XYZ file of C-alpha atoms in Angstrom:
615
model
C 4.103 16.910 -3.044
C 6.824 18.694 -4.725
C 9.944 20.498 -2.509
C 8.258 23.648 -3.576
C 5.150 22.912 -1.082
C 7.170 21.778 1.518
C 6.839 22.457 4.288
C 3.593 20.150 5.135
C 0.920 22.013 6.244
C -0.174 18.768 8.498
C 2.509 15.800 8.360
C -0.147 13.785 9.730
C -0.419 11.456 12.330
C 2.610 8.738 12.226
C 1.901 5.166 13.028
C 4.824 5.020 15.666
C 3.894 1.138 17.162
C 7.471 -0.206 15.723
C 10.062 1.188 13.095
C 8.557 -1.287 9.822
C 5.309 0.422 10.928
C 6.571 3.691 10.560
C 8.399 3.142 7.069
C 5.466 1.915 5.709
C 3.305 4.699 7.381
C 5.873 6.953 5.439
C 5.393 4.946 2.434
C 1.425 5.392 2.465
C 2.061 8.647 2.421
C 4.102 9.208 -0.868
C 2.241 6.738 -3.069
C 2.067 9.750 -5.637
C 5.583 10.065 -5.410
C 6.569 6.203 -5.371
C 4.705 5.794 -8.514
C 5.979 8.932 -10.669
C 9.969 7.836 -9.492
C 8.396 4.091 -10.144
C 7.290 4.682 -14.002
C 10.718 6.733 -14.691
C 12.392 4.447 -13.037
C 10.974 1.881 -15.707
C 11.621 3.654 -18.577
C 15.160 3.628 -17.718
C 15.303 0.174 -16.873
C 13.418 -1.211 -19.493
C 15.921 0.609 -21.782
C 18.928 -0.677 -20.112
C 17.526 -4.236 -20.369
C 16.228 -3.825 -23.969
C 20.015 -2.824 -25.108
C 21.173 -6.555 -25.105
C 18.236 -7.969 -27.147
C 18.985 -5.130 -30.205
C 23.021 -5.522 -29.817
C 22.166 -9.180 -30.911
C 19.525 -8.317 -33.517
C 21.851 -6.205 -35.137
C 25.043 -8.813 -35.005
C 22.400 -11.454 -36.367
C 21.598 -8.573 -39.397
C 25.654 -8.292 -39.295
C 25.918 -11.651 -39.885
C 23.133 -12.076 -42.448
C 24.388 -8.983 -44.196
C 20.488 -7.782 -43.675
C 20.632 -4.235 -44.346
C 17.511 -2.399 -43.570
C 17.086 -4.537 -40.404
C 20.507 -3.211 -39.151
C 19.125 0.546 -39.582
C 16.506 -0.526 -38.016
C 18.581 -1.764 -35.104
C 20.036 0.904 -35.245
C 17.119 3.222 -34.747
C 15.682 1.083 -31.588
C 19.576 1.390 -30.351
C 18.648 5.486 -30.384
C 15.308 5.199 -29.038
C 16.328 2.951 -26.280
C 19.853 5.828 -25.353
C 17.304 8.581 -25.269
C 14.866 6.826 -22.884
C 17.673 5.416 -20.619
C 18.952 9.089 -20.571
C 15.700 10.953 -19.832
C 14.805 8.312 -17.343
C 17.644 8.202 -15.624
C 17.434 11.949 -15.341
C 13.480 11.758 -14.121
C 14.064 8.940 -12.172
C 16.887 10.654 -9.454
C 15.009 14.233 -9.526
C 11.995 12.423 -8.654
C 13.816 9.531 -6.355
C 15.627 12.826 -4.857
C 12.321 14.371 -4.043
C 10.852 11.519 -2.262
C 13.958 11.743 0.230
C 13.379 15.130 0.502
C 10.209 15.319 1.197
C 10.194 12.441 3.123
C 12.833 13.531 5.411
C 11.021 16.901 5.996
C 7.748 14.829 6.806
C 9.729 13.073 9.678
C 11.603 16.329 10.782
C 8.193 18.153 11.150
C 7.063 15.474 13.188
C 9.990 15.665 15.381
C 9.460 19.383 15.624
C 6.162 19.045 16.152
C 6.471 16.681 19.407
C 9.597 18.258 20.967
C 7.012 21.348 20.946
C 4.397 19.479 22.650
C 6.805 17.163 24.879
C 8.459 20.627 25.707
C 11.281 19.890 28.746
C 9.753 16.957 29.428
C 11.608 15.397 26.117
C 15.187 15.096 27.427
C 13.598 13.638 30.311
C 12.196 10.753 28.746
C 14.768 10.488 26.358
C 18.987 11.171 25.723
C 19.466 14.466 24.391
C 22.032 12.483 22.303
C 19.160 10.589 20.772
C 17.471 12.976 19.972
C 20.431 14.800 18.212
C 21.392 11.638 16.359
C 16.924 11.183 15.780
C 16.881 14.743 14.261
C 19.911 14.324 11.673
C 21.630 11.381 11.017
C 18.467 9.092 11.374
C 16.439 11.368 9.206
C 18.464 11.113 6.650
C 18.817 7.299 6.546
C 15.404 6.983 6.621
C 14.960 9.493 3.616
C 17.417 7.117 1.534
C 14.994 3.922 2.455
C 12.411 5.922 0.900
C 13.939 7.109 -2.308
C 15.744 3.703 -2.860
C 12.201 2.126 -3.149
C 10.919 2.989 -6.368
C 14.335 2.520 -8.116
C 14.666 -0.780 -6.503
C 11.166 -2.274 -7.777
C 12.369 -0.593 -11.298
C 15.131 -2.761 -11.029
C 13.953 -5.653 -9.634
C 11.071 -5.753 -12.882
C 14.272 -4.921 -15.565
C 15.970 -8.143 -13.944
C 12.398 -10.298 -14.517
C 12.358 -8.772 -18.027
C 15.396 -9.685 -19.190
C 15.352 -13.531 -17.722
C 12.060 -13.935 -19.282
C 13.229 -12.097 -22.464
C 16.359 -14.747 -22.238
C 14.053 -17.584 -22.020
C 11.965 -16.795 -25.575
C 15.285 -15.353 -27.826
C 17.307 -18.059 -26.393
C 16.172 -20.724 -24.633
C 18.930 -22.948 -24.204
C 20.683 -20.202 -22.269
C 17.983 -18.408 -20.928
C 17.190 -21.225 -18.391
C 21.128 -20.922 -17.008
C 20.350 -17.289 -16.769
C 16.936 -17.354 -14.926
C 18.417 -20.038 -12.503
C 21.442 -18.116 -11.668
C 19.873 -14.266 -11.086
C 17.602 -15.270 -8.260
C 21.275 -17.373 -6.480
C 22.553 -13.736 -6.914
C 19.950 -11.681 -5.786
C 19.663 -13.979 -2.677
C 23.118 -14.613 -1.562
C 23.857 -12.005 0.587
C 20.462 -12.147 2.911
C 22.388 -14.334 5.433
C 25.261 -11.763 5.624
C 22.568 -9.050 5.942
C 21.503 -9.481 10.306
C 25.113 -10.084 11.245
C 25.696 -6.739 8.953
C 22.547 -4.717 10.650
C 23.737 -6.264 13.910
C 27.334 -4.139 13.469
C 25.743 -1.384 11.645
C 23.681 -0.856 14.827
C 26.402 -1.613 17.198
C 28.055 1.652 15.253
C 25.100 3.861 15.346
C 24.390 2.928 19.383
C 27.937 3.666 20.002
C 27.873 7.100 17.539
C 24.953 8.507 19.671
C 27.016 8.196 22.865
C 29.901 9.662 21.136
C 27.506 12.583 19.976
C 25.890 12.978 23.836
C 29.347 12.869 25.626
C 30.098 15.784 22.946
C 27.017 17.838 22.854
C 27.465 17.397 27.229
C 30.964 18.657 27.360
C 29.844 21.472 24.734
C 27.162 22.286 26.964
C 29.359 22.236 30.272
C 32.483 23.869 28.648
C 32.270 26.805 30.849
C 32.600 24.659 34.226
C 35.091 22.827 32.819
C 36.983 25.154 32.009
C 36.261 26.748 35.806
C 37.872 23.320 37.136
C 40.024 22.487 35.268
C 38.387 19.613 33.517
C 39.028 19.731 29.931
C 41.409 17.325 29.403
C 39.412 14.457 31.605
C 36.573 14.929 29.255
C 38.837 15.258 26.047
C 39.967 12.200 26.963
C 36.767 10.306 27.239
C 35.536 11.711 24.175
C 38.737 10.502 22.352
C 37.910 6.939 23.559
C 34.151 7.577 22.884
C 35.659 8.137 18.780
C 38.264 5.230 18.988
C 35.205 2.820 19.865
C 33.276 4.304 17.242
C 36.084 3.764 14.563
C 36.164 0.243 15.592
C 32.731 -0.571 15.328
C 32.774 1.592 11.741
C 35.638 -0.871 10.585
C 33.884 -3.654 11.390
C 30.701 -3.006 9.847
C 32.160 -2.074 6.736
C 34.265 -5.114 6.367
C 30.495 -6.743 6.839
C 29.302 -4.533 3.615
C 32.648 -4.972 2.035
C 31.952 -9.117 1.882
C 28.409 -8.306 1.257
C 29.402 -6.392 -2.043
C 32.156 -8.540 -2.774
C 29.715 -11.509 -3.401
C 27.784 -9.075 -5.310
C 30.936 -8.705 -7.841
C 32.255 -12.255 -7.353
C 28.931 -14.263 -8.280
C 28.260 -12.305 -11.183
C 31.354 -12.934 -12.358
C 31.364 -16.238 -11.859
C 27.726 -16.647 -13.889
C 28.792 -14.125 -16.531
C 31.953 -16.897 -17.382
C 29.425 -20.189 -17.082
C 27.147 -18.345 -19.917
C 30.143 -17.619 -22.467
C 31.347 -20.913 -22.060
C 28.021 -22.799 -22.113
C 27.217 -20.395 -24.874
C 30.303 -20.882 -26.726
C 29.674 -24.456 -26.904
C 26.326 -24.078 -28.036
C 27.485 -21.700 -31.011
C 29.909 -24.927 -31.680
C 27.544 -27.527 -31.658
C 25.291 -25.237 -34.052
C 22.135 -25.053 -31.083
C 23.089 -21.280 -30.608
C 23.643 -18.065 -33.258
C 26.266 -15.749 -32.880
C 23.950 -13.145 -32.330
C 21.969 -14.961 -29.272
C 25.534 -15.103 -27.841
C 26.214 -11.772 -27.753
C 22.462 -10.747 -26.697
C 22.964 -13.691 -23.581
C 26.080 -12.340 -22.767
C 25.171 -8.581 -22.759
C 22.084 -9.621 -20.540
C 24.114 -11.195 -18.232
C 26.827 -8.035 -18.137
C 24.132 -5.347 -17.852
C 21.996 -7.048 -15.192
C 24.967 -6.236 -12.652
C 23.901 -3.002 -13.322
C 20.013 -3.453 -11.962
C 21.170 -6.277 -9.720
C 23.440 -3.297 -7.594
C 19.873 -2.093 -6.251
C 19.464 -4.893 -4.473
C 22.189 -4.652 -1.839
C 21.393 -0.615 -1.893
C 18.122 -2.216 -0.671
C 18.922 -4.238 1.470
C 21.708 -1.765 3.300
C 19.126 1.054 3.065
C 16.639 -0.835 5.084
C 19.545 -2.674 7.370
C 20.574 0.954 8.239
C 16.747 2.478 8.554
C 15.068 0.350 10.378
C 16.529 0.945 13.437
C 16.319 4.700 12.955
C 12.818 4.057 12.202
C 12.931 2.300 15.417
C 14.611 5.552 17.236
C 12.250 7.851 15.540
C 9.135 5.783 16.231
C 10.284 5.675 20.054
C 10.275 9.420 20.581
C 7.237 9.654 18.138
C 5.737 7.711 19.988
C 5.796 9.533 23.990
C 2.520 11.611 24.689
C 2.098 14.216 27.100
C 0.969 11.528 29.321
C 3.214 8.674 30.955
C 0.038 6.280 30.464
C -2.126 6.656 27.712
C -5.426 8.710 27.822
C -8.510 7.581 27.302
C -9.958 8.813 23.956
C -12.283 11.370 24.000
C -14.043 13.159 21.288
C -12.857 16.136 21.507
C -10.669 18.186 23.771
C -12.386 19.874 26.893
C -13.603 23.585 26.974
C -11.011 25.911 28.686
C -11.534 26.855 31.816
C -13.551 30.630 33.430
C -10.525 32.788 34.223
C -9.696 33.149 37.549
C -9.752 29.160 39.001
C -8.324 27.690 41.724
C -5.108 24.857 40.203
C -5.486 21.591 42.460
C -3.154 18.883 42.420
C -4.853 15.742 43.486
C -1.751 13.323 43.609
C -0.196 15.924 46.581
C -3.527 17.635 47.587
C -1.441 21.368 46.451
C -4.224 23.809 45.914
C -3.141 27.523 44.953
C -6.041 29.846 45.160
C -6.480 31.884 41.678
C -4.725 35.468 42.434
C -2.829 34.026 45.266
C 1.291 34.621 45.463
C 1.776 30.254 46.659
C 5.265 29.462 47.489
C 5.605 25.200 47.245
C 8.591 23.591 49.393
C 9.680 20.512 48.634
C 12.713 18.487 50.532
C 13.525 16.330 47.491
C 14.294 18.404 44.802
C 13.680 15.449 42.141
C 9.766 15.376 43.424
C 9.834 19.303 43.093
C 11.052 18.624 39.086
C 7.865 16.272 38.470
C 5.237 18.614 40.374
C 6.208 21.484 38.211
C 6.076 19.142 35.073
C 2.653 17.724 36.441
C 1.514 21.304 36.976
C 2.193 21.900 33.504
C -0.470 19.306 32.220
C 1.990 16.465 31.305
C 0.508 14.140 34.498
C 2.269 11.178 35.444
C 1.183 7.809 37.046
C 1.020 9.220 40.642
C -2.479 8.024 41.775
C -2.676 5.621 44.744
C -3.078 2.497 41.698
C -0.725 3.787 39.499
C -3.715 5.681 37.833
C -2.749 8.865 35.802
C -3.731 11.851 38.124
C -4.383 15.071 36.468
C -3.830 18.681 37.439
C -7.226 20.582 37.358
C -7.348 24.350 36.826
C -10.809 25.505 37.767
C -12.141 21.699 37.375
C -10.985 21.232 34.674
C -7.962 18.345 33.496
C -5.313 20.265 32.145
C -4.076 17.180 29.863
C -7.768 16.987 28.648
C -7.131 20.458 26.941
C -5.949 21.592 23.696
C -2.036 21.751 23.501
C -1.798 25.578 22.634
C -5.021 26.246 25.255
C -3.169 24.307 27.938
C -0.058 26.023 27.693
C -1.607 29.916 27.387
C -3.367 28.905 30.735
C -0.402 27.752 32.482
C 3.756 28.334 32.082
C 6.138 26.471 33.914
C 9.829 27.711 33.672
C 11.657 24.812 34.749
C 15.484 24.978 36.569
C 17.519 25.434 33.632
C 15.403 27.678 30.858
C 17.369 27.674 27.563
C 18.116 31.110 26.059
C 18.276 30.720 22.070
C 20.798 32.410 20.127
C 19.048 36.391 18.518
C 18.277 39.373 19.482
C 17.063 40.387 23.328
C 13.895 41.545 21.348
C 13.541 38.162 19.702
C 14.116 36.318 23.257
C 10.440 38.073 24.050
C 9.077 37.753 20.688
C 6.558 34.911 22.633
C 3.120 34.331 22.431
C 2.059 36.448 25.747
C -1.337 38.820 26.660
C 0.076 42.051 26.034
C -0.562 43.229 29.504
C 3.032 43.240 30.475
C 5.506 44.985 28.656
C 9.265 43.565 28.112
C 10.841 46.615 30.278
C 8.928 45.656 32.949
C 9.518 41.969 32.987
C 12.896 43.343 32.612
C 12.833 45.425 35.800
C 11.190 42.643 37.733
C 13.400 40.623 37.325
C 16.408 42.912 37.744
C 18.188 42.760 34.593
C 19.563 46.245 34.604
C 23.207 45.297 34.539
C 22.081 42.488 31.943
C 21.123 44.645 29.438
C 24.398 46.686 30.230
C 26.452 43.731 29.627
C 24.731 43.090 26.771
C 25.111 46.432 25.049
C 29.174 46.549 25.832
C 29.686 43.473 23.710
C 27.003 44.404 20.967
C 28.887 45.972 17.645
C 29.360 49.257 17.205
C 25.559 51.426 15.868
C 23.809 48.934 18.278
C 22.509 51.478 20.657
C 19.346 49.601 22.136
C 20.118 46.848 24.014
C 16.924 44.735 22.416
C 19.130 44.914 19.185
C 21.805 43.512 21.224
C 22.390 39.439 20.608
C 22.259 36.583 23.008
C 25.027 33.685 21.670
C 24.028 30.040 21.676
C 22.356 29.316 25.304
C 23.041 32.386 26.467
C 26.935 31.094 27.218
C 28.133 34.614 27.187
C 25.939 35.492 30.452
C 26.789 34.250 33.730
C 24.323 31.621 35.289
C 22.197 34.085 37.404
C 22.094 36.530 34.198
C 20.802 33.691 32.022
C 18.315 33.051 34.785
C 17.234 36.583 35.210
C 16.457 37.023 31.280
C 14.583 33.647 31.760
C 12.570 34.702 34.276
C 11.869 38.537 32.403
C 11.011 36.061 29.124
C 8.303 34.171 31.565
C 7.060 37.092 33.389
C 6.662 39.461 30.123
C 4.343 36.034 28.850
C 1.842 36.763 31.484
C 0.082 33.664 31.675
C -3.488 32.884 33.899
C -0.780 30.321 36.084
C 2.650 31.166 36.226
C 5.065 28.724 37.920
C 8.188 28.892 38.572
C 11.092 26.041 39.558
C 14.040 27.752 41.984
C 13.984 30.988 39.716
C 16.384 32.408 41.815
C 18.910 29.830 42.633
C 22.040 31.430 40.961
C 21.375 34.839 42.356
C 22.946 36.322 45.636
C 20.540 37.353 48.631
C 20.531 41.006 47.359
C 19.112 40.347 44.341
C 17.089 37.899 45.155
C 14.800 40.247 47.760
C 14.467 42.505 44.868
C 13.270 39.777 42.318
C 10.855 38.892 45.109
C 9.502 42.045 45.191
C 8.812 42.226 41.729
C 7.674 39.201 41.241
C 4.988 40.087 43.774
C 4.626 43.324 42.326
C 3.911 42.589 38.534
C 2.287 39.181 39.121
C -0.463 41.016 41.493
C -4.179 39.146 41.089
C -2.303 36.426 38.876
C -2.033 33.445 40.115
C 1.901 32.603 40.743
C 3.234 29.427 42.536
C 6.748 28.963 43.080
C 8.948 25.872 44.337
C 11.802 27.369 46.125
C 13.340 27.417 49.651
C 14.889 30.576 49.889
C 13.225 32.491 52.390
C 13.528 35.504 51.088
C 10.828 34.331 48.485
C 9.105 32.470 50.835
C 8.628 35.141 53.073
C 6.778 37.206 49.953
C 4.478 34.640 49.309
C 0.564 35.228 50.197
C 0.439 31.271 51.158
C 3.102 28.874 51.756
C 2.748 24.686 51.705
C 4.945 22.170 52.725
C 5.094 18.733 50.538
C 7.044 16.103 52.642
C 6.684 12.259 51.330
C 4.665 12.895 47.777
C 1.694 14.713 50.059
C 0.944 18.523 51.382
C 2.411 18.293 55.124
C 1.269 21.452 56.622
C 0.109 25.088 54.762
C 0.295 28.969 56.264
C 2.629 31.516 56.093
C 6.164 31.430 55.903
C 6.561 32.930 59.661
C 3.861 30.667 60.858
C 5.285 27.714 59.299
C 8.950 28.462 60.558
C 7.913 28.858 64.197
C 5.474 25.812 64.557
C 6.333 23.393 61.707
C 9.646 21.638 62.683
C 9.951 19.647 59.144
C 9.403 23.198 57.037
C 12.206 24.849 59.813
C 14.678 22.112 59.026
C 14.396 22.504 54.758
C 14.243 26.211 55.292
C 16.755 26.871 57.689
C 18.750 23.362 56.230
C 19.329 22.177 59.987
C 20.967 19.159 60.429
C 19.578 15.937 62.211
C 21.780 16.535 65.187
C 20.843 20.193 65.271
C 16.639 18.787 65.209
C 17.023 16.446 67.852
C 18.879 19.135 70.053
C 15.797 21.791 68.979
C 13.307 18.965 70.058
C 15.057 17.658 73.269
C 17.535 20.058 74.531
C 16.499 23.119 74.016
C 12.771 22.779 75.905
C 15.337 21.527 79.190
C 17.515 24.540 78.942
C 14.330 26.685 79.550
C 12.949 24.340 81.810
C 16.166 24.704 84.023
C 16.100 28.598 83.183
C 12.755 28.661 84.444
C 13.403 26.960 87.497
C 16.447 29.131 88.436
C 14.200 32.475 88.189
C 11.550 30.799 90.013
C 14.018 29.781 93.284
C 15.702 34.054 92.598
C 12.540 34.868 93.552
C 11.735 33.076 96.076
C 14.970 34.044 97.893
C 14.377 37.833 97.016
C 11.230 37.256 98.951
């Protein structure tokens, strides 16, 4: 795979069961990659550990006054420069593309499940995790991946020269191949005490980063109340504890790589004096001197790959771990049971049947859902949607059926052109109006009308006064970031245009009119009923305004359907749908049931004795 061919046309299927897992799932996958960085990285290596062993051929020639063997040292000393050059070269443009490309891999997955997970994503997990997932962890795994290659390079220059040390010079080759491995495995009982504060840093960065992207988010009510500073404030002392816990984990890496400086040093000294006193007592040339002690010196070099190692996979594994987590989270709250292939969609025109509440809505039908606890509302639209949660009577996973059919037993794309939910707070992205409805819809319903339906006349006004000058359509006009610009019941209104434009088989609908006054709302009503006309809509609201609209009406109370009709029917005979209509208090419901059937008991009685007296 070359950065050219990126992106993937199928990243694959990740092994998410634990963070290792994952890296090596990501390894698998670049084996062409690994090995190309793995043979550069040799030839560089090779040449950098080859340098000591001609340096003391050619002081031995020196010494000897050997002519033609010094030009030929001297030849092997050019041979080995231009292969250290071109292989150091090779080596980070191909080391550079495995980070790449293995950072795109893991991004595409990402993409790929926030698409599927859809809402349900930052309800499963932090949006600050995910924000740290999709950057900073990416890109710590990517260095894992291209430190690798050049690490095994390394790793077989450092055998290489010990075992080269142990043939040219023996005597000091054994004090060299006893000392590397001390070096190379001195710092691994610094290294979980280093991970441990290196993850202490990242947990605490990702809170930082959530607190932020929050206030960001809630700027405008802050602002409203007066609330700025309060959150300033804890973000300030989110940033102080991250400093902390940065200092500390670099002191960590800062002993770590002192030891990698310090023991070196320390073995470089014991082979020139051990050497030196060989060369004394006559067991040792000048020549082998100068080779051991040039081994020694450029095996720091190689040696410096193995704490990049080691912090590489101290700092990506638990990103792994992060990224395998929300890799990991199916549609599903339990998992499926595998089946060979996803189920044939639907006949238009079925009935959608909720078996964990017993909702039906009848294809073509206008069904208005109310729901006292708005948090049980929030998981019936997301179960109506096809992502089913463990709601059957055993904690089974009950699935929403659209004309029989399980809607989490469908293809992703098929599921979601059957049935749209627009939950409570629908993000606007930052383009164009026309790019806010470039969506994958039927064609039957045009944007203007989606527009109209949903009352965004004064929208697209507002819209059009802030677009540049020569912006004379207001489809040209452009939405900022979320839609900030627009008030709450604007944002809600395009929303709402954006779903109904889509015109899905099922269209539902969570409070789609919650930030809008009464006026506005009996028009959206009316077109809602209007343009969604032989489409089967169901909406979770309480405003009776929409509930009035609404062909059939059902009342959830306690997880289960309490009582269906009409909205009139309901609010004269239903006392539970009266009081989360009409939001009566308990005082003002045991007065309706007790008080108020005396009054006209005693009113009764009082015409009844009038008349008698008249008579």
């Amino acid at each position: 795979m070359q950065i050219s061919d990126l992106p993937y046309p199928d990243p694959g299927v990740p092994d998410a069961r634990s963070g290792p897992r994952f890296l090596l799932w990501l390894g698998r996958g670049q084996i062409g990659g690994q090995i190309k960085s793995l043979c550069w990285g040799l030839v560089h290596f090779c040449g950098v550990a080859g340098l000591p062993y001609v340096v003391g051929m050619g002081v031995d020639a020196v010494v000897r006054r050997d002519g033609p063997r010094l030009l030929l040292d001297g030849a092997l000393l050019v041979l080995l420069g231009v292969a250290i050059s071109a292989g150091d070269a090779m080596l980070h443009r191909t080391a550079v593309t495995n980070w790449i490309t293995a950072a795109a891999r893991v991004q595409q997955l990402l993409a790929r499940k926030t698409a599927e997970l859809g809402s349900a994503l930052t309800r499963r997990v932090a949006a600050g995790e995910v924000v740290a997932v999709s950057t900073g962890d990416v890109e710590k795994i990517g260095w894992f991946v291209e430190a690798v290659s050049r690490f095994l390079a390394a790793g077989f220059s450092v055998v290489v020269i010990c075992v080269g040390l142990l043939f040219y010079a023996p005597s000091i080759g054994v004090v060299v191949a006893i000392g590397v491995p001390v070096l190379a495995l001195s710092v691994l009982p610094l290294l979980p005490r280093a991970t441990q504060r290196a993850d202490v840093q990242r947990e605490k960065a990702g809170k930082a980063t959530e607190l932020a992207s929050d206030t960001v988010a809630g700027l405008r009510v802050l602002r409203g109340i007066g609330g700025e500073e309060l959150f300033l404030g804890r973000y300030r002392e989110a940033s102080q504890e991250v400093r902390k816990a940065a200092v500390r984990s670099a002191r960590m890496w800062a002993v770590i790589a002192a030891i990698q400086v310090l023991l070196p040093g320390a073995l470089l000294i014991s082979v020139v004096w051990y050497g030196s006193v060989l060369v004394l007592d006559g067991r040792l040339e000048v020549g082998e001197l100068v080779a051991a002690f040039s081994a020694v010196a450029t095996m720091l070099y190689p040696l410096r790959h193995f704490e990049e190692i080691a912090m590489a996979y101290s700092f990506s594994r638990p990103s792994a771990q992060r990224a395998a987590r929300v890799l990991s989270l199916t549609r599903t709250d339990a998992p499926a049971p595998a089946a060979p292939a996803a189920a044939t969609a639907p006949a238009p025109g079925g009935d959608l049947y909720d078996p964990a509440t017993g909702l039906l809505a009848p294809a073509g039908r206008f069904t208005a859902v109310v729901c006292g606890d708005p948090d049980l509302a929030g998981r019936l639209a997301e179960r109506l949607g096809g992502h089913p949660a463990d709601d059957g009577p055993a904690g089974d996973r009950v699935s929403v059926l659209l004309g029989g059919v399980a809607l989490d037993e469908l293809a992703l794309d098929t599921a979601r052109t059957l049935v749209l939910v627009q939950d409570k707070d629908p993000v606007l992205l930052s383009g164009t109006l026309r790019e806010l409805f470039a969506v994958p819809a039927s064609g039957a319903v045009e944007p203007g009308a989606a527009l109209a339906a949903a009352q965004c006349g004064d929208v697209l006004d507002a819209l059009l006064q802030s677009a540049p000058d020569g912006v004379e359509d207001p489809m040209d006009a452009r939405i900022t970031e979320r839609g900030r610009s627009l008030s709450g019941g604007q944002r809600q209104r395009l929303a709402l245009a954006r779903s109904l434009a889509t015109d899905p088989e099922v269209l539902v609908l969570d409070e789609p009119t919650s930030a809008v006054d009464s006026h506005t709302e009996a028009r959206i009503a009316d077109g809602i009923t209007a343009l969604r006309a032989g489409r089967t809509t169901v909406v979770l609201a309480s405003s009776p305004l929409l509930l009035d609209r609404a062909d059939r009406v059902v009342l959830i109370h306690d997880g289960t359907v309490a009582a269906t009709g009409t909205h009139r029917e309901l609010l004269h005979g239903e006392p539970l749908y009266r009081a989360v209509v009409t939001r009566e208090t308990e005082e003002e419901q045991r007065v309706a049931r007790t008080e108020l059937p005396r009054l006209e008991e005693a009113r009764l009685e009082r015409a009844l004795t009038e008349i008698e007296e008249s008579a």
